[in-house]
Structure formats: structure tokens, C-alpha cells
């Protein structure tokens, strides 16, 4: 049974201030974390270095051009010059980025990080997985607000089934890894997320919250709780101490790039669906975009099976 919609949109902080206000929650948390970090984290050896300016510029401009081209495709079409030019420019610049990184004395992304099969698989899987999850949050939030006519506060509460299950399972992952290998935990998590996303993608105008949204969210939350910690560990596993910072940065980079690129693709997919009616359009477009998220998760399952699972032959992996 859906929550009843409130007649006052001013009941939520996002309505009173802005959705951007939520980003300030990280500020006090970061300040609090600085104190124990200074006290307990050991100081690393300092080394002189130089900024990889060409690599940074090519990576940033290339990724931006790709996102711009994909976003414009939904309005202009895939063959329009305004779509093709940034897409081609993005591919060219990212190709040049790889070449620059290959010969740079201190590259921003050392290409040797991709020599390890499990790490490469973790980067690919993370891009696909986080892209699917970004689409999930973006389009599900639109669905419950526009179709159910819920306030932003109610929409936030609608995600509680996922959040609670995610938290419960995430804290159990270290114990679980004492009995089950890391790839099996990771594969189970990604597969559970995919099943939940397929279920959720069946949205339409008459989908009830409990069976059509909340229960799929339970599976998605369980999958995410099992996935993220092992996936992060696989992304930094076995790196040399000198490359630890670059490997950690690359994990976060593919996380963000995967989210941005995939959301732009899913937005283009959603924009291609039209029923001619406002609310029906939201429902149909949300379902189409979440189907796209399910496809991304299916690809993530395939990447895990082909790259990560074969790379880890030991029956038990006890560390995160």
C-alpha cells in the first residue's frame, strides 16, 4: 500500500532549502574523521613528483565529451553532427590519454595496474555496476514522486527497505569471507542485484509499492551489501605500495565515470519512450531505464565470471 501523499511539499528539507544541502552532511563527518586519522594512520615516505597535466586534461575532456555526445543523442539523434563530433572527440582524446600514460614518467593512471586480470575485471565490473545503480536511484526516485505523487521526504523513506538490508549484510561481509571465497560473494551480490533490478523494471502505472518496488529493493540492497566491499578489494588487490594511491584513485574514478556515462545512456534510452501522456510517460520511461540497468548488471555478472572468478583459484580468500 503506498504511503499517502502529503499536501505540503515544504515538509522535506530538500523543499525548504535544496537537494544540494544533503551534500553538506559529509562536511562534519569528514572533520570528525580527520582527528583519528592524524593520530592513528602512519605517515608514508615522501617522494618528489610532478603533475601529469596532459593525462589529467585528456582524461577529463575525453570523458566529458563522451557524456555530452550521449546526452545530446536523446534530443538530436545519434547521427547528428552535434552528437557525433563530441563522441568522436571523446574517443580520440581517451586514445591519446592511453598513449600519454604509456610514456609518462609519473602517469596519473599507471597502465601496469591493468596487467592483473582480477583488478581489470573489478574496474570493468564496477563501472557497469555503479552505472546500473545510478540509474536505479535516479529513475526510481522520479517514479515514486511523479507516479505515486509522493513528497521528496516520502520518496527518501521509500528506499529504506534497500538501505536497511544493505547495512545488515555489508557488516557481515568480513565474517562471510572467512568461509566463502571473495569471487563467490561478489558474484552472488551482483547476481542478486540483477534479479532485483529485473523485477523492479516491470514498473507501470498500476505497480503497487510493496510488491513492485519495496520487495525488489530488498534484493537490490542485499546485492549491494555483498558487492561493494569485495569489489573494492579486488580493485586494489596485489598492487605494489608505490601504486596503492593510484589503484585506490582508479577505483573511485571508474566508479564516477561509470555512473556518469551509464546515466547518460539510460537517460537517452528513457527519452526514446513516449506514450503521449505525462504520468504514463514517467512510468514507461522509468521501466525502460531500469531495464537498461538490468542489462548493465547482466554484463557485470559476465565480467565477474570471465575476469574475476578465473583469476582467483584459491578456495578461500580470508581478507577483504
XYZ file of C-alpha atoms in Angstrom:
320
model
C 0.000 0.000 0.000
C 1.529 3.337 -0.996
C 2.248 5.970 1.584
C -0.281 8.762 1.445
C 0.990 11.849 -0.283
C 1.358 14.931 1.842
C -0.355 18.073 0.744
C 2.618 20.146 1.821
C 5.756 19.984 -0.249
C 7.517 22.033 2.426
C 7.668 19.038 4.763
C 11.071 17.954 3.487
C 14.483 19.647 3.882
C 15.060 19.425 0.130
C 11.950 21.524 -0.454
C 12.885 24.060 2.212
C 16.486 24.512 1.068
C 17.757 22.432 -1.877
C 18.708 18.845 -2.640
C 22.298 20.105 -2.645
C 22.029 20.687 1.110
C 22.387 16.926 1.579
C 25.942 17.129 0.311
C 26.923 19.167 3.366
C 26.325 16.110 5.568
C 29.791 14.949 4.525
C 31.466 18.038 5.986
C 31.060 17.309 9.734
C 31.738 13.624 9.118
C 34.978 14.483 7.318
C 36.061 16.839 10.084
C 35.421 14.195 12.748
C 37.354 11.575 10.754
C 40.402 13.857 10.424
C 41.140 13.699 14.134
C 41.645 9.914 14.476
C 43.272 9.820 11.012
C 46.074 12.146 12.111
C 46.561 10.155 15.312
C 46.383 6.564 14.090
C 47.345 6.475 10.391
C 51.105 6.097 9.846
C 52.914 8.735 7.832
C 54.157 7.475 4.467
C 57.521 8.225 2.956
C 57.515 11.455 0.993
C 58.638 11.450 -2.648
C 59.126 14.271 -5.098
C 56.807 14.176 -8.082
C 55.291 16.147 -10.916
C 51.734 16.567 -12.099
C 50.639 14.595 -15.153
C 48.907 17.628 -16.665
C 48.432 16.228 -20.223
C 46.983 13.000 -18.834
C 44.619 14.815 -16.494
C 43.376 17.140 -19.233
C 42.869 14.371 -21.791
C 41.046 12.128 -19.307
C 38.740 14.927 -18.156
C 37.984 16.363 -21.581
C 37.578 12.941 -23.191
C 35.116 11.708 -20.559
C 33.173 14.978 -20.686
C 32.909 14.827 -24.469
C 31.562 11.283 -24.359
C 28.899 12.185 -21.799
C 27.943 15.302 -23.793
C 27.557 13.321 -27.018
C 25.425 10.627 -25.390
C 23.178 13.170 -23.658
C 22.663 15.160 -26.861
C 21.788 11.975 -28.761
C 18.451 11.731 -26.950
C 17.351 15.071 -28.419
C 19.308 15.352 -31.661
C 19.709 11.733 -32.756
C 22.816 9.561 -32.958
C 23.758 10.713 -36.464
C 23.544 14.462 -35.804
C 26.855 16.353 -36.057
C 26.348 17.776 -32.553
C 26.259 14.172 -31.308
C 28.955 12.616 -33.470
C 31.563 15.350 -33.022
C 31.826 15.113 -29.216
C 31.622 11.301 -29.342
C 34.466 11.057 -31.839
C 36.443 13.723 -29.994
C 35.966 11.847 -26.732
C 37.199 8.561 -28.193
C 40.211 10.292 -29.772
C 41.160 12.095 -26.572
C 40.857 8.953 -24.463
C 43.005 7.122 -27.011
C 45.613 9.865 -26.706
C 45.300 9.619 -22.929
C 46.324 5.947 -23.051
C 49.298 6.845 -25.243
C 50.374 9.665 -22.904
C 50.082 7.439 -19.857
C 52.182 4.782 -21.517
C 55.189 7.078 -21.806
C 54.697 9.485 -18.887
C 57.394 9.405 -16.200
C 54.773 9.654 -13.440
C 51.409 8.826 -15.040
C 48.167 9.674 -13.336
C 46.989 6.139 -14.222
C 49.871 3.644 -14.447
C 48.838 1.194 -17.161
C 50.538 -1.644 -15.263
C 47.515 -1.637 -12.951
C 45.536 -3.275 -15.758
C 48.013 -6.145 -16.130
C 46.340 -8.013 -13.260
C 43.270 -9.864 -14.514
C 41.265 -9.613 -11.301
C 41.904 -5.889 -10.932
C 40.931 -5.215 -14.539
C 37.785 -7.249 -14.024
C 37.000 -5.267 -10.882
C 37.307 -1.971 -12.779
C 35.005 -3.148 -15.571
C 32.505 -4.647 -13.152
C 32.475 -1.517 -11.012
C 31.780 0.747 -13.983
C 28.841 -1.409 -15.055
C 27.529 -1.967 -11.540
C 27.630 1.655 -10.413
C 26.150 2.787 -13.708
C 23.195 0.468 -13.109
C 22.814 1.673 -9.522
C 22.918 5.331 -10.525
C 20.081 4.659 -12.957
C 18.211 2.841 -10.186
C 18.356 5.779 -7.775
C 17.637 8.412 -10.421
C 14.650 6.801 -12.106
C 13.096 5.094 -9.086
C 13.051 8.407 -7.217
C 11.311 10.017 -10.202
C 8.805 7.179 -10.377
C 7.652 7.316 -6.758
C 7.367 11.104 -6.820
C 5.645 11.507 -10.176
C 3.519 8.346 -10.333
C 2.700 7.891 -6.640
C 2.751 11.696 -6.111
C 4.928 11.342 -3.031
C 6.893 14.191 -1.498
C 10.724 14.138 -1.593
C 10.727 13.059 2.058
C 8.401 10.149 1.345
C 10.488 9.220 -1.669
C 13.552 9.072 0.553
C 11.750 6.843 3.038
C 10.706 4.597 0.172
C 14.338 3.494 -0.174
C 14.547 2.251 3.430
C 13.990 -1.448 2.532
C 17.117 -1.329 0.409
C 19.158 0.737 2.857
C 18.440 -1.440 5.889
C 19.183 -4.733 4.153
C 22.300 -3.229 2.590
C 23.627 -2.183 6.004
C 22.866 -5.517 7.707
C 24.635 -7.580 5.048
C 27.563 -5.198 4.499
C 28.693 -5.522 8.121
C 28.577 -9.320 7.808
C 30.818 -9.474 4.739
C 34.135 -9.835 6.665
C 32.777 -12.876 8.528
C 31.298 -14.293 5.350
C 34.667 -14.063 3.591
C 36.164 -16.328 6.255
C 34.015 -19.151 4.882
C 33.404 -18.269 1.238
C 35.811 -17.035 -1.422
C 35.710 -13.380 -2.436
C 34.621 -14.028 -6.056
C 31.668 -16.140 -4.887
C 30.480 -13.416 -2.536
C 30.938 -10.813 -5.269
C 29.175 -12.913 -7.906
C 26.266 -13.596 -5.559
C 25.930 -9.888 -4.797
C 25.933 -8.786 -8.428
C 23.504 -11.570 -9.397
C 21.090 -10.657 -6.580
C 21.187 -7.029 -7.663
C 20.431 -8.051 -11.236
C 17.427 -10.176 -10.205
C 16.054 -7.324 -8.113
C 16.566 -4.865 -10.976
C 14.781 -7.117 -13.473
C 11.863 -7.335 -11.054
C 11.815 -3.576 -10.468
C 11.984 -2.819 -14.195
C 8.425 -4.169 -14.613
C 7.105 -0.824 -13.346
C 3.913 0.618 -14.799
C 1.157 2.996 -13.759
C -0.519 0.378 -11.557
C 2.541 -1.091 -9.829
C 1.962 -1.320 -6.044
C 4.759 -0.111 -3.816
C 5.084 -3.217 -1.633
C 5.377 -5.931 -4.281
C 6.591 -3.831 -7.198
C 9.137 -1.548 -5.535
C 9.885 -2.463 -1.900
C 10.474 -6.206 -2.379
C 12.758 -5.735 -5.403
C 14.644 -3.165 -3.328
C 15.288 -5.823 -0.688
C 17.113 -7.934 -3.294
C 18.958 -4.902 -4.653
C 20.022 -3.872 -1.152
C 21.202 -7.381 -0.334
C 23.176 -7.479 -3.554
C 24.830 -4.124 -2.971
C 25.716 -5.070 0.602
C 27.532 -8.157 -0.673
C 29.137 -6.479 -3.687
C 30.890 -3.228 -2.852
C 33.495 -4.299 -0.269
C 34.747 -7.352 -2.250
C 34.684 -5.318 -5.453
C 36.808 -2.592 -3.873
C 39.249 -5.170 -2.533
C 39.628 -6.795 -5.936
C 40.351 -3.361 -7.399
C 43.397 -2.810 -5.159
C 44.484 -6.408 -4.618
C 48.149 -7.160 -5.135
C 49.320 -3.647 -6.026
C 52.814 -2.503 -5.122
C 52.983 0.023 -2.255
C 54.083 2.721 -4.700
C 50.914 2.162 -6.753
C 48.469 1.914 -3.837
C 47.299 5.511 -4.177
C 46.861 5.239 -7.939
C 44.937 1.970 -7.619
C 42.634 3.435 -4.979
C 42.116 6.537 -7.086
C 41.332 4.410 -10.123
C 38.651 2.532 -8.181
C 36.938 5.831 -7.416
C 37.479 7.136 -10.942
C 35.808 4.187 -12.663
C 33.040 4.485 -10.063
C 32.324 8.085 -11.088
C 32.893 7.659 -14.824
C 30.710 4.559 -14.915
C 27.953 6.432 -13.103
C 28.100 9.453 -15.420
C 28.381 7.549 -18.700
C 25.749 4.972 -17.830
C 23.277 7.547 -16.562
C 23.637 9.496 -19.782
C 22.972 6.297 -21.762
C 19.990 5.332 -19.609
C 18.576 8.859 -19.912
C 18.813 8.561 -23.694
C 17.040 5.192 -23.513
C 14.283 6.656 -21.342
C 13.830 9.657 -23.630
C 13.159 7.335 -26.568
C 9.972 6.050 -24.885
C 6.757 8.044 -25.219
C 3.116 7.213 -24.533
C 1.696 10.667 -25.143
C 0.583 11.060 -21.532
C 2.604 12.768 -18.781
C 2.431 10.320 -15.865
C 2.298 7.298 -18.147
C 5.461 8.591 -19.817
C 7.249 8.708 -16.446
C 6.245 5.126 -15.673
C 7.199 3.832 -19.118
C 10.499 5.698 -19.187
C 11.395 4.534 -15.677
C 10.717 0.939 -16.668
C 12.808 1.274 -19.832
C 15.725 2.861 -17.981
C 15.648 0.224 -15.231
C 15.602 -2.465 -17.908
C 18.790 -0.845 -19.165
C 20.182 -1.036 -15.629
C 19.345 -4.743 -15.564
C 21.267 -5.187 -18.829
C 24.283 -3.412 -17.326
C 24.122 -5.754 -14.331
C 23.940 -8.777 -16.618
C 27.145 -7.519 -18.256
C 28.641 -7.067 -14.764
C 27.811 -10.704 -13.972
C 29.509 -11.742 -17.214
C 32.601 -9.643 -16.399
C 32.805 -11.191 -12.927
C 32.516 -14.718 -14.318
C 35.060 -14.237 -17.090
C 37.646 -11.978 -15.433
C 37.462 -12.128 -11.640
C 36.410 -15.697 -10.866
C 39.076 -17.385 -13.059
C 41.788 -15.109 -11.660
C 41.183 -16.283 -8.097
C 41.892 -20.008 -7.825
C 42.260 -20.331 -4.062
C 39.150 -21.852 -2.460
C 39.097 -19.412 0.452
C 40.018 -15.742 0.489
C 40.044 -14.555 4.079
C 40.876 -10.895 3.566
C 38.712 -8.124 2.214
